[in-house]
mmCIF file with all atom_site columns, C-alpha atoms in Angstrom:
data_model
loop_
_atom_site.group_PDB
_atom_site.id
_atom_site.type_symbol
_atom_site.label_atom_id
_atom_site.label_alt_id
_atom_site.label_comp_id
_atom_site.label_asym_id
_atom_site.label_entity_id
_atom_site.label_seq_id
_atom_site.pdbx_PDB_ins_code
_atom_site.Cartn_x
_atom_site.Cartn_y
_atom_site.Cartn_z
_atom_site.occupancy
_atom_site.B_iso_or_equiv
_atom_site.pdbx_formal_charge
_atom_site.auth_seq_id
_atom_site.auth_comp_id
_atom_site.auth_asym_id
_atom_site.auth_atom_id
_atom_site.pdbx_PDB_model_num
ATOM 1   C CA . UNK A 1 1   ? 12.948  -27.695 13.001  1.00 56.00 ? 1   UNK A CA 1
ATOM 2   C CA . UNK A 1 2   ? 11.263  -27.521 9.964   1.00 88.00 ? 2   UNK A CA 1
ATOM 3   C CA . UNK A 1 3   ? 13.016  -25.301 7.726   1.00 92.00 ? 3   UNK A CA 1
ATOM 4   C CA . UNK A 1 4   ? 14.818  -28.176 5.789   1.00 95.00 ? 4   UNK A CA 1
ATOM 5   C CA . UNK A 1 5   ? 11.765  -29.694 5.359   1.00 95.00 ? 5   UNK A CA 1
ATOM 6   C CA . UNK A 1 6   ? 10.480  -26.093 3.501   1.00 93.00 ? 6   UNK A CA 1
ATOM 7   C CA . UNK A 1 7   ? 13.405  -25.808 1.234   1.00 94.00 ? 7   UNK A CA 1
ATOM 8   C CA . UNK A 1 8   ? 13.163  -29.165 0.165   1.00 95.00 ? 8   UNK A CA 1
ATOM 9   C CA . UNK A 1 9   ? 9.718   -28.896 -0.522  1.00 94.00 ? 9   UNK A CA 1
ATOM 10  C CA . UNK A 1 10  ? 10.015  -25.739 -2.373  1.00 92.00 ? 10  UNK A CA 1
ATOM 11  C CA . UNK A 1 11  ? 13.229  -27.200 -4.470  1.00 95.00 ? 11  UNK A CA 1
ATOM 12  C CA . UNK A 1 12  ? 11.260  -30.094 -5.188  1.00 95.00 ? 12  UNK A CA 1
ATOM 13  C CA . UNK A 1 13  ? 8.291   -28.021 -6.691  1.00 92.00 ? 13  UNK A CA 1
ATOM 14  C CA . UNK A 1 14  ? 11.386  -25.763 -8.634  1.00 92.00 ? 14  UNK A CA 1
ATOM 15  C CA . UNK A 1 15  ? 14.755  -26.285 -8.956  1.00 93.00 ? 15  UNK A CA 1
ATOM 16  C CA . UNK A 1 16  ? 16.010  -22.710 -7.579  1.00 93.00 ? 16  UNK A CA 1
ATOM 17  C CA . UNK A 1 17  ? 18.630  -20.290 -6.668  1.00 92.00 ? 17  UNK A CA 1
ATOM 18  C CA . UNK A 1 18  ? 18.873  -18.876 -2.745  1.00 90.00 ? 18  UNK A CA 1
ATOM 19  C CA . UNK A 1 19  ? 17.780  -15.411 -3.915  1.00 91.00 ? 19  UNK A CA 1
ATOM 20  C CA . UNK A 1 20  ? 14.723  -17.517 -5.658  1.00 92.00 ? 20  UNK A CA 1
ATOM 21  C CA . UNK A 1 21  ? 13.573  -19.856 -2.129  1.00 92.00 ? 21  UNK A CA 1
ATOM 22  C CA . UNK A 1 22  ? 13.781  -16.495 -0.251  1.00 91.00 ? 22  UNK A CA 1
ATOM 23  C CA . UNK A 1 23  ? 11.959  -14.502 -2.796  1.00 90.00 ? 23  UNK A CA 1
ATOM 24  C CA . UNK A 1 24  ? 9.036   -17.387 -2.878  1.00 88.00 ? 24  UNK A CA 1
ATOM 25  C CA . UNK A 1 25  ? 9.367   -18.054 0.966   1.00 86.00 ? 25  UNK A CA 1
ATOM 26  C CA . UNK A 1 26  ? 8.633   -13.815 0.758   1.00 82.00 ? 26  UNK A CA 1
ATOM 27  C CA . UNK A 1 27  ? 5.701   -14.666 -0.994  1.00 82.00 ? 27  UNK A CA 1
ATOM 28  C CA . UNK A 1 28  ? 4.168   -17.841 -0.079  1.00 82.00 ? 28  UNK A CA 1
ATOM 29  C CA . UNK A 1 29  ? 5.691   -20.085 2.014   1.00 84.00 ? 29  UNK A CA 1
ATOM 30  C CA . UNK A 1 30  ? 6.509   -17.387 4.246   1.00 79.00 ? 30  UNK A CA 1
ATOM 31  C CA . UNK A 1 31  ? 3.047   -16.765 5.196   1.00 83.00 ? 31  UNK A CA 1
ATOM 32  C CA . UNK A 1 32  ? 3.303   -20.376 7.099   1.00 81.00 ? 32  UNK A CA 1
ATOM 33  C CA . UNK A 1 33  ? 6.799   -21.065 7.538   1.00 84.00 ? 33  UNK A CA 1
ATOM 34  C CA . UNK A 1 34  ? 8.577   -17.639 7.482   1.00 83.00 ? 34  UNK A CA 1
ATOM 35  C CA . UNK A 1 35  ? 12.698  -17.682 7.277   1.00 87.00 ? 35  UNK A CA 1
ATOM 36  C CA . UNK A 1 36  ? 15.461  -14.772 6.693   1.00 89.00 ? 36  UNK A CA 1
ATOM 37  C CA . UNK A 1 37  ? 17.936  -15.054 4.032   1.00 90.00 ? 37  UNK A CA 1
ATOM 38  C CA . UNK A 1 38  ? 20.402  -16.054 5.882   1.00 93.00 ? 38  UNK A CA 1
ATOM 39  C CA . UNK A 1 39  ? 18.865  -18.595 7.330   1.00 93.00 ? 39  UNK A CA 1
ATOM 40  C CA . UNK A 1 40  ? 17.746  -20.390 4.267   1.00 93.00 ? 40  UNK A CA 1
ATOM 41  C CA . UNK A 1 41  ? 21.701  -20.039 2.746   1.00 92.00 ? 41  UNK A CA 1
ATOM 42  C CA . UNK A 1 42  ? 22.540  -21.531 6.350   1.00 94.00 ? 42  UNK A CA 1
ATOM 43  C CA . UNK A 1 43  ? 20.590  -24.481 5.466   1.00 94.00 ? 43  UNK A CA 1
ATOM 44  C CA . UNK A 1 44  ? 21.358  -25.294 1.751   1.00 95.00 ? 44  UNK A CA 1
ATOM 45  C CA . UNK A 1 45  ? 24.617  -25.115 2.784   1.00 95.00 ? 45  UNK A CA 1
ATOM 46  C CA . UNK A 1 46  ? 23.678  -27.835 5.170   1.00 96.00 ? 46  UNK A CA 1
ATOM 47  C CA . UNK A 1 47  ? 21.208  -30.161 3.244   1.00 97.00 ? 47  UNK A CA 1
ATOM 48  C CA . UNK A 1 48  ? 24.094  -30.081 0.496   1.00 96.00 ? 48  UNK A CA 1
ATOM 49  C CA . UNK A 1 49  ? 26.777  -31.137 2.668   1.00 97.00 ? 49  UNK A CA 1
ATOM 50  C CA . UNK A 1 50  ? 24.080  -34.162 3.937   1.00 97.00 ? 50  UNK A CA 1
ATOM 51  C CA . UNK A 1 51  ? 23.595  -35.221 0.199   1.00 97.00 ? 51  UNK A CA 1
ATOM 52  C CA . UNK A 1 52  ? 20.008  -33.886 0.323   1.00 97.00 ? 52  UNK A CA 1
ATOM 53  C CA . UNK A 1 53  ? 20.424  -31.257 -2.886  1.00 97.00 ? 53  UNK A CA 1
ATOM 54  C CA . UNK A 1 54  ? 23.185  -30.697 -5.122  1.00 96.00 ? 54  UNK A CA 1
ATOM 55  C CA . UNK A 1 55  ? 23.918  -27.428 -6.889  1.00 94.00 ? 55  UNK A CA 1
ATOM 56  C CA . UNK A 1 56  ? 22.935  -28.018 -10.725 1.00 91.00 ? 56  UNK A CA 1
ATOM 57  C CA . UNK A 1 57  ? 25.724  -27.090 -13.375 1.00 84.00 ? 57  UNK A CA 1
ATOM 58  C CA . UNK A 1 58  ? 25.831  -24.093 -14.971 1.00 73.00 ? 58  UNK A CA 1
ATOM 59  C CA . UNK A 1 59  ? 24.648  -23.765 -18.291 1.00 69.00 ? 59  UNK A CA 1
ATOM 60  C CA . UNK A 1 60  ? 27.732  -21.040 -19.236 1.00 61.00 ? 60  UNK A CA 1
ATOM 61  C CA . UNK A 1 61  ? 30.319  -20.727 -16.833 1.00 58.00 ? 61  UNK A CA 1
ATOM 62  C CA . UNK A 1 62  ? 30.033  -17.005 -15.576 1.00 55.00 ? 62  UNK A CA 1
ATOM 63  C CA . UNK A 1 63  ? 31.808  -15.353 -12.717 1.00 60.00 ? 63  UNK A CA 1
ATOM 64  C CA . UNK A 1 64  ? 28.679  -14.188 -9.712  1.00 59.00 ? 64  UNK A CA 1
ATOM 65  C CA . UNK A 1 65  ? 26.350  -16.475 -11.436 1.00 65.00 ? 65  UNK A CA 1
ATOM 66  C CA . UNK A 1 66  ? 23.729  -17.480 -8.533  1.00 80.00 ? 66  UNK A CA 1
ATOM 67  C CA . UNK A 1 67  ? 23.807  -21.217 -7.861  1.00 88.00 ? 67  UNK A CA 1
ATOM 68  C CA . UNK A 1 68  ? 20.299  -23.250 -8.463  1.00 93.00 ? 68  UNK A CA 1
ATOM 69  C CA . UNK A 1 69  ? 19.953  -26.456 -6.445  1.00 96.00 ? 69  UNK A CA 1
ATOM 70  C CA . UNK A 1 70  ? 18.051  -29.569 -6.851  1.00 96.00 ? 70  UNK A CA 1
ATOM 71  C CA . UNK A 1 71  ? 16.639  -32.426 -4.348  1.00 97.00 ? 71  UNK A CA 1
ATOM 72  C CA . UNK A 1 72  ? 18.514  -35.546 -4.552  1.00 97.00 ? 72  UNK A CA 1
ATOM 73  C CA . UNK A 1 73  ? 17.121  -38.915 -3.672  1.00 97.00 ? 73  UNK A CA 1
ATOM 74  C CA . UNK A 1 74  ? 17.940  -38.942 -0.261  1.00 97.00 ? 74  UNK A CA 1
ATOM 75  C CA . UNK A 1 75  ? 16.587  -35.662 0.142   1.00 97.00 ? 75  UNK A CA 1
ATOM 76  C CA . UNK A 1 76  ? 13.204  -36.784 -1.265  1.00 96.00 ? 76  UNK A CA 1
ATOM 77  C CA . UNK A 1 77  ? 13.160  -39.567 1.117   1.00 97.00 ? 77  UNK A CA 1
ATOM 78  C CA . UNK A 1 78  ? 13.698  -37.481 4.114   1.00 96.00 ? 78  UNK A CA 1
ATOM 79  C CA . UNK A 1 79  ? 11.172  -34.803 3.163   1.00 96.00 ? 79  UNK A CA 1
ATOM 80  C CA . UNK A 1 80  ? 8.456   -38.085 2.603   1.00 96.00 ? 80  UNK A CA 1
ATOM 81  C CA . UNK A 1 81  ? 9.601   -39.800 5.982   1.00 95.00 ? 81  UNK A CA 1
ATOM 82  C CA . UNK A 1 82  ? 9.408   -36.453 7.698   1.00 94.00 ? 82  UNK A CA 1
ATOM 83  C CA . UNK A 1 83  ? 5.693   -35.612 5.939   1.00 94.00 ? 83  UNK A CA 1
ATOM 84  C CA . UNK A 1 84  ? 4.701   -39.231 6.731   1.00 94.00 ? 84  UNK A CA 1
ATOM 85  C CA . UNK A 1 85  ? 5.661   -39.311 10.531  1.00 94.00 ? 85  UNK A CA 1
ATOM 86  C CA . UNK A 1 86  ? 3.285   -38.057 13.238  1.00 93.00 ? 86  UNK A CA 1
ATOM 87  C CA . UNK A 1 87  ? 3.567   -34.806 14.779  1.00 91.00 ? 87  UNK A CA 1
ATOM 88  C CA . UNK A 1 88  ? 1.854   -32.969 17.582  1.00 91.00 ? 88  UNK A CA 1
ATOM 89  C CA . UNK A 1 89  ? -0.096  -30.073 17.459  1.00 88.00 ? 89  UNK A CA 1
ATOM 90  C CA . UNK A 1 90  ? 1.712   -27.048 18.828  1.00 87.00 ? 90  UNK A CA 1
ATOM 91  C CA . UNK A 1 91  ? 0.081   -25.258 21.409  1.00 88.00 ? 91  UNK A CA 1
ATOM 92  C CA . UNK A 1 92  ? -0.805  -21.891 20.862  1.00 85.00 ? 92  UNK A CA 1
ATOM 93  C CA . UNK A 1 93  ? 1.699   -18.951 21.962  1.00 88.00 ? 93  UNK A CA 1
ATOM 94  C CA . UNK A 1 94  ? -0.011  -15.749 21.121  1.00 91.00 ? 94  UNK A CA 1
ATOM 95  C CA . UNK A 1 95  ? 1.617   -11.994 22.775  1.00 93.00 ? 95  UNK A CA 1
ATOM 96  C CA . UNK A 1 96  ? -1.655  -10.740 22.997  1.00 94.00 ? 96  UNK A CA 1
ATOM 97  C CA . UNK A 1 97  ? -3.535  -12.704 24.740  1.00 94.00 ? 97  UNK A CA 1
ATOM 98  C CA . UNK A 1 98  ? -0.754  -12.958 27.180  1.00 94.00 ? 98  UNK A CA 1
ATOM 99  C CA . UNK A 1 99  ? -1.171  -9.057  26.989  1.00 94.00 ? 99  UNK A CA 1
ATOM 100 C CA . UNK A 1 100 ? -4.587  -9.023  27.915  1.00 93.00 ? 100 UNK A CA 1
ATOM 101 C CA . UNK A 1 101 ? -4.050  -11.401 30.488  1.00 92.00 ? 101 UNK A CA 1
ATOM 102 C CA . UNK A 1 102 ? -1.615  -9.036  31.650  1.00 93.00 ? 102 UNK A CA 1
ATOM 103 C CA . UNK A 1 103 ? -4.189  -6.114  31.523  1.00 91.00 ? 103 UNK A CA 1
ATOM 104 C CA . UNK A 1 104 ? -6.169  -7.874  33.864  1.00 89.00 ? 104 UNK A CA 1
ATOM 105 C CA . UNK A 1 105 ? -3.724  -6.853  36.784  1.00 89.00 ? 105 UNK A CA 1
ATOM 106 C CA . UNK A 1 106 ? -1.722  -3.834  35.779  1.00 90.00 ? 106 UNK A CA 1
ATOM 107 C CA . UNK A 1 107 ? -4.432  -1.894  33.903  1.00 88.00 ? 107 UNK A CA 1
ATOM 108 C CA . UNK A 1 108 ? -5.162  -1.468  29.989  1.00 88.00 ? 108 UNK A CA 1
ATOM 109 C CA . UNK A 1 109 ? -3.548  1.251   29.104  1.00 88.00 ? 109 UNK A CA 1
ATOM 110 C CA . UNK A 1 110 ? -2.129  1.209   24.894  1.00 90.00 ? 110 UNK A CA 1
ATOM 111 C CA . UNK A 1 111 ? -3.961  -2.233  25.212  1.00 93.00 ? 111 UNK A CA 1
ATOM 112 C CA . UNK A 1 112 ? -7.182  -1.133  22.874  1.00 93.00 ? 112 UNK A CA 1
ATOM 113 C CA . UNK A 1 113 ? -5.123  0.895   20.727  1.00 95.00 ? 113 UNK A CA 1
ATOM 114 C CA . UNK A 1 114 ? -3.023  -2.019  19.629  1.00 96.00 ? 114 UNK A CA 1
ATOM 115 C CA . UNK A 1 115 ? -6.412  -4.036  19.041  1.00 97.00 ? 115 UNK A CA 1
ATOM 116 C CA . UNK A 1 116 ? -7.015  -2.153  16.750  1.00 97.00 ? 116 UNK A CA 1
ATOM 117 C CA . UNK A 1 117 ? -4.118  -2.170  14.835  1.00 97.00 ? 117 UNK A CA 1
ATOM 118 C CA . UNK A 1 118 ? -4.072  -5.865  14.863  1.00 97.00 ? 118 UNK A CA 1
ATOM 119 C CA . UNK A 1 119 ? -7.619  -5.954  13.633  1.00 98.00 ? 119 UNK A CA 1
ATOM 120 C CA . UNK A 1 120 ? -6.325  -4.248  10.910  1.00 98.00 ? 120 UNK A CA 1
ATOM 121 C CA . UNK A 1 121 ? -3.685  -6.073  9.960   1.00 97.00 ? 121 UNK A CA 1
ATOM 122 C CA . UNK A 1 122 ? -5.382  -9.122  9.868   1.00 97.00 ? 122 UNK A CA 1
ATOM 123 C CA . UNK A 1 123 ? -8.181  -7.566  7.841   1.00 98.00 ? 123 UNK A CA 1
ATOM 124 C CA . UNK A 1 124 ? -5.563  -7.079  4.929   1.00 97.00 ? 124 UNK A CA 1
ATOM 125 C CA . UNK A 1 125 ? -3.850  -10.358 5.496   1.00 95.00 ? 125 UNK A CA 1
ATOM 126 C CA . UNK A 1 126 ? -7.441  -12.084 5.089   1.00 97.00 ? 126 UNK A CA 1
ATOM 127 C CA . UNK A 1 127 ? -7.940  -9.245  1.768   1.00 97.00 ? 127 UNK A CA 1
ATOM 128 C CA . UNK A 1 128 ? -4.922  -10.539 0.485   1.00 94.00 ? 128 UNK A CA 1
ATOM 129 C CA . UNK A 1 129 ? -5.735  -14.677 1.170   1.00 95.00 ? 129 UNK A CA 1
ATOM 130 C CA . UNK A 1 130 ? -8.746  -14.113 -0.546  1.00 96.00 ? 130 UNK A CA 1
ATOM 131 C CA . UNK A 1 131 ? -7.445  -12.251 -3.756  1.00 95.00 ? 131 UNK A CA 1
ATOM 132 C CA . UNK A 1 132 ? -4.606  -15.371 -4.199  1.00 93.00 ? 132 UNK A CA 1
ATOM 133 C CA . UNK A 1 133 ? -7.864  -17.613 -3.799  1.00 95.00 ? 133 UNK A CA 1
ATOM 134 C CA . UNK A 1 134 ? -9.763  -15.795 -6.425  1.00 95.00 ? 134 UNK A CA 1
ATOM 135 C CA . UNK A 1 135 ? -6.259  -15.496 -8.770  1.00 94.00 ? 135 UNK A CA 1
ATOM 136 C CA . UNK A 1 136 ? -4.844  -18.937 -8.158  1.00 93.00 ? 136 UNK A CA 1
ATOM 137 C CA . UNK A 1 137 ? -7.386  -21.121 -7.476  1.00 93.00 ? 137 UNK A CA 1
ATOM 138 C CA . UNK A 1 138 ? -10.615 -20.572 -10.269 1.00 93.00 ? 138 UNK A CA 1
ATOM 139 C CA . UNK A 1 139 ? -13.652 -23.188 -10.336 1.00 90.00 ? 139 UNK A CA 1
ATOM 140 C CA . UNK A 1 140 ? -12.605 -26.114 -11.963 1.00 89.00 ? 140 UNK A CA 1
ATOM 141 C CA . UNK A 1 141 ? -9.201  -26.229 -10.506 1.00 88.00 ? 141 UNK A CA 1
ATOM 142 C CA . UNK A 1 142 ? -9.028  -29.505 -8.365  1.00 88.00 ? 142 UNK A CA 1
ATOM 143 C CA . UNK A 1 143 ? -6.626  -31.655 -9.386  1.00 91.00 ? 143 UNK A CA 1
ATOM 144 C CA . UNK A 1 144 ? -4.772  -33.463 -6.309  1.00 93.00 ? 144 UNK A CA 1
ATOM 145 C CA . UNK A 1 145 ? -1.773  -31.365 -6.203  1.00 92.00 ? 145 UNK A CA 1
ATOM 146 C CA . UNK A 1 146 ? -4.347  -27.998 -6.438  1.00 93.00 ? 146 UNK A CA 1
ATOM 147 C CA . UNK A 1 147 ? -6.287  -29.416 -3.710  1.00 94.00 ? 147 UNK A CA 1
ATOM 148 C CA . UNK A 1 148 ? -3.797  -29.794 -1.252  1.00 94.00 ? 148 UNK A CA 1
ATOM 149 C CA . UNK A 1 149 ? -2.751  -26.106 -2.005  1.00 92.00 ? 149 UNK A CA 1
ATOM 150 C CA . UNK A 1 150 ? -5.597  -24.811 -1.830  1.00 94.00 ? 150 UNK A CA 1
ATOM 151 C CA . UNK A 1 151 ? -6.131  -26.710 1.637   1.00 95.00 ? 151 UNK A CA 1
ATOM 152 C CA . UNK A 1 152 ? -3.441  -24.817 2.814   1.00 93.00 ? 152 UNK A CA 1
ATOM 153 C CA . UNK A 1 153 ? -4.365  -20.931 2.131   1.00 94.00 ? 153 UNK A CA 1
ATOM 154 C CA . UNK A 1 154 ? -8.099  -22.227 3.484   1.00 95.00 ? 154 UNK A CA 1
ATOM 155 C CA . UNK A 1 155 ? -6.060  -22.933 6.835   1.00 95.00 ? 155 UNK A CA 1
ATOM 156 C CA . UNK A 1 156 ? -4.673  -19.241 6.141   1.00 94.00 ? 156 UNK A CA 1
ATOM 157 C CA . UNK A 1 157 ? -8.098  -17.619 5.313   1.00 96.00 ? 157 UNK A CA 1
ATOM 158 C CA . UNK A 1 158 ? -9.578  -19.235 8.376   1.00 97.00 ? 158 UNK A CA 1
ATOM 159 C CA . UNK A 1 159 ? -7.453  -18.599 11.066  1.00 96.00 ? 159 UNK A CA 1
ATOM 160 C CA . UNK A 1 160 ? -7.038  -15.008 9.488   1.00 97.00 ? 160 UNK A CA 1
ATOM 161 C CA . UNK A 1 161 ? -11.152 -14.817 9.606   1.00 98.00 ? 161 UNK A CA 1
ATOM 162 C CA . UNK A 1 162 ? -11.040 -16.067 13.302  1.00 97.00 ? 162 UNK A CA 1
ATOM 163 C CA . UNK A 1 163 ? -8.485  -13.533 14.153  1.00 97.00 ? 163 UNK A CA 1
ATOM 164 C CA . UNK A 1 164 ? -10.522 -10.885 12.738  1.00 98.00 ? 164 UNK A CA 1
ATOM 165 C CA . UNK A 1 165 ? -13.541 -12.047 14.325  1.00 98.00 ? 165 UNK A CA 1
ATOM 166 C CA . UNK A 1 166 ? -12.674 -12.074 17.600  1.00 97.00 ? 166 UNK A CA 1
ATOM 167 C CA . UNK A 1 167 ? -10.242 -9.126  17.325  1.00 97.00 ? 167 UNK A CA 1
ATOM 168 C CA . UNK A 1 168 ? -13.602 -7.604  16.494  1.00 97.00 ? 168 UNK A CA 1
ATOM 169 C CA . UNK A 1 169 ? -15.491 -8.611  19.299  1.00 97.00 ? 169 UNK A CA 1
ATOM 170 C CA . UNK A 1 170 ? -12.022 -7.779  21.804  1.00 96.00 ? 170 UNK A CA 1
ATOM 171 C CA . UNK A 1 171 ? -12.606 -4.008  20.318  1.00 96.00 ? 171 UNK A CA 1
ATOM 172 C CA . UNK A 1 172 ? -16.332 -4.106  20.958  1.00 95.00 ? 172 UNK A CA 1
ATOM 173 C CA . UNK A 1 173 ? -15.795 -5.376  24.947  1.00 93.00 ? 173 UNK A CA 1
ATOM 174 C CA . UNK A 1 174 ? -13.215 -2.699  25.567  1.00 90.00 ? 174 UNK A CA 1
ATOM 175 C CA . UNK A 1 175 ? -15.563 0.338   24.254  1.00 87.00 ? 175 UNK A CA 1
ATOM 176 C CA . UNK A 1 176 ? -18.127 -1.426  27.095  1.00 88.00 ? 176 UNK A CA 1
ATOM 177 C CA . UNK A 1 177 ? -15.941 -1.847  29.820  1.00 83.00 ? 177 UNK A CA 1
ATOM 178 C CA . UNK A 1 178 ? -14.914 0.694   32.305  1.00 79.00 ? 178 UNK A CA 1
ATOM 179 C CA . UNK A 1 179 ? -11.268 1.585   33.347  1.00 72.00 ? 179 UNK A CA 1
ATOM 180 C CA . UNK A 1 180 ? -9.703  -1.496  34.296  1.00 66.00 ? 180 UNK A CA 1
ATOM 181 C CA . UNK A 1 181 ? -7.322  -0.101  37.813  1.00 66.00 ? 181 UNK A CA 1
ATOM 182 C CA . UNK A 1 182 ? -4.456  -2.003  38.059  1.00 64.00 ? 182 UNK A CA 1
ATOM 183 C CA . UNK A 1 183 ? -5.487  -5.332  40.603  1.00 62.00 ? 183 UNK A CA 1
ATOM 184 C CA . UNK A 1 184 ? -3.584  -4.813  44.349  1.00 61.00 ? 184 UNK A CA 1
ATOM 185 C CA . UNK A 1 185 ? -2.133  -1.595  43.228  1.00 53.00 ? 185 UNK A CA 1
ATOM 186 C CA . UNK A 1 186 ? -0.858  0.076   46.399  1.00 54.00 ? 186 UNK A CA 1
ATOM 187 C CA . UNK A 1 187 ? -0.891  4.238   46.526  1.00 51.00 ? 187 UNK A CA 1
ATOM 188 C CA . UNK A 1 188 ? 2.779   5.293   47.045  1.00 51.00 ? 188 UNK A CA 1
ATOM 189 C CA . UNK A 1 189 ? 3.892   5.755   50.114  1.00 51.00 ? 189 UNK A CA 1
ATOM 190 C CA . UNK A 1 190 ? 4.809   8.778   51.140  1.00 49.00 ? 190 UNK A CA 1
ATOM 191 C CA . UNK A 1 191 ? 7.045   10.266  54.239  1.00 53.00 ? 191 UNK A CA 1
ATOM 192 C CA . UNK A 1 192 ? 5.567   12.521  56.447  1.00 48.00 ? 192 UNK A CA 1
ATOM 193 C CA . UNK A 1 193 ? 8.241   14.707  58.321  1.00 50.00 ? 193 UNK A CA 1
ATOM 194 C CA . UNK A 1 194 ? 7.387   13.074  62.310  1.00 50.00 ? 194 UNK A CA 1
ATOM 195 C CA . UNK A 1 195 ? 5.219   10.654  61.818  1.00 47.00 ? 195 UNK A CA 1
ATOM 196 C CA . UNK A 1 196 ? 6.040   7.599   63.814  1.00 47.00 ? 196 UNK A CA 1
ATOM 197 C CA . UNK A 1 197 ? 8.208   9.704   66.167  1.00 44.00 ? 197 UNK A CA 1
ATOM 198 C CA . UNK A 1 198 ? 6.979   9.716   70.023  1.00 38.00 ? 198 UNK A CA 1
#
């Protein structure tokens, strides 16, 4: 589970408030590590009670004021043994391509349809990868910790140009192939007043 791991990473980049990880994880470390509101309270709640962050004081006392944690030292060890251990490679679980599979032996009906749609979603998640490239990341903006950012929306623009690639090419086979009958489909049987009577 790597949601700790997120939180401390985004605390440790800027001291925050709940409502402040889950608007950022809304707009950027959601698009790799995505996590509901309650989910990220769940865990502050935890990494506090483990010594990892501590809420900060309050400048003025104020009834409803949101609370704004920092990392600790313990928490900053864990996040660097955790980043500094080895970890597989996950292997890929993807509904569509299960879906297709799928296709293969019960027929593709709504199958092309939805092909489309995803092509087009990942057409404006790739749009929208490229614009934070062009906005955040200008020529001449390499220093280590911009590198390593960067590297990460690359992974995002690439597997979002794969996607849309092959999404692409999924659309173009389906307008080629003919009507894929459902594989050992049986016609109904039916009961004919008699039959098998001597």
């Amino acid at each position: 589970m790597s949601l700790p791991h997120a939180i401390l990473t985004a605390l440790l980049e800027k001291p925050s408030s709940g409502l402040e990880l889950t608007r950022r994880f809304d707009r950027s470390i959601g698009y790799f590590w995505s996590a509901t509101h309650q989910q990220i309270y769940r865990e502050l709640g935890k990494l506090e009670a483990e010594g990892q962050i501590r809420e900060l004081p309050a400048e003025q006392p104020a009834r409803g004021q949101k609370k704004s944690y920092e990392v600790l030292p313990a928490g900053r060890a864990e996040l660097a043994r955790w980043t500094s251990a080895a970890h597989d490679p996950k292997p890929l679980r993807d509904t569509m391509l299960l879906r297709l599979r799928a296709a293969a032996v019960v027929g593709t009906a709504g199958v092309e349809a939805d092909l489309r749609r995803h092509l087009d979603l990942h057409q404006r998640q790739l749009a929208e990868y490229e614009e934070i490239e062009r906005r955040d990341f200008p020529p001449g903006k390499d220093g280590p910790q911009d590198r390593l950012r960067h590297l990460v929306l690359r992974a995002g623009i690439d597997l979002e140009t794969f996607w849309t690639q092959w999404l692409a090419h999924a659309v173009a086979e389906f307008a080629e192939l003919p009507e894929v009958e459902p594989a050992g489909a049986q016609p109904p049987s039916v009961d004919v007043p008699g039959a098998g009577r001597a």
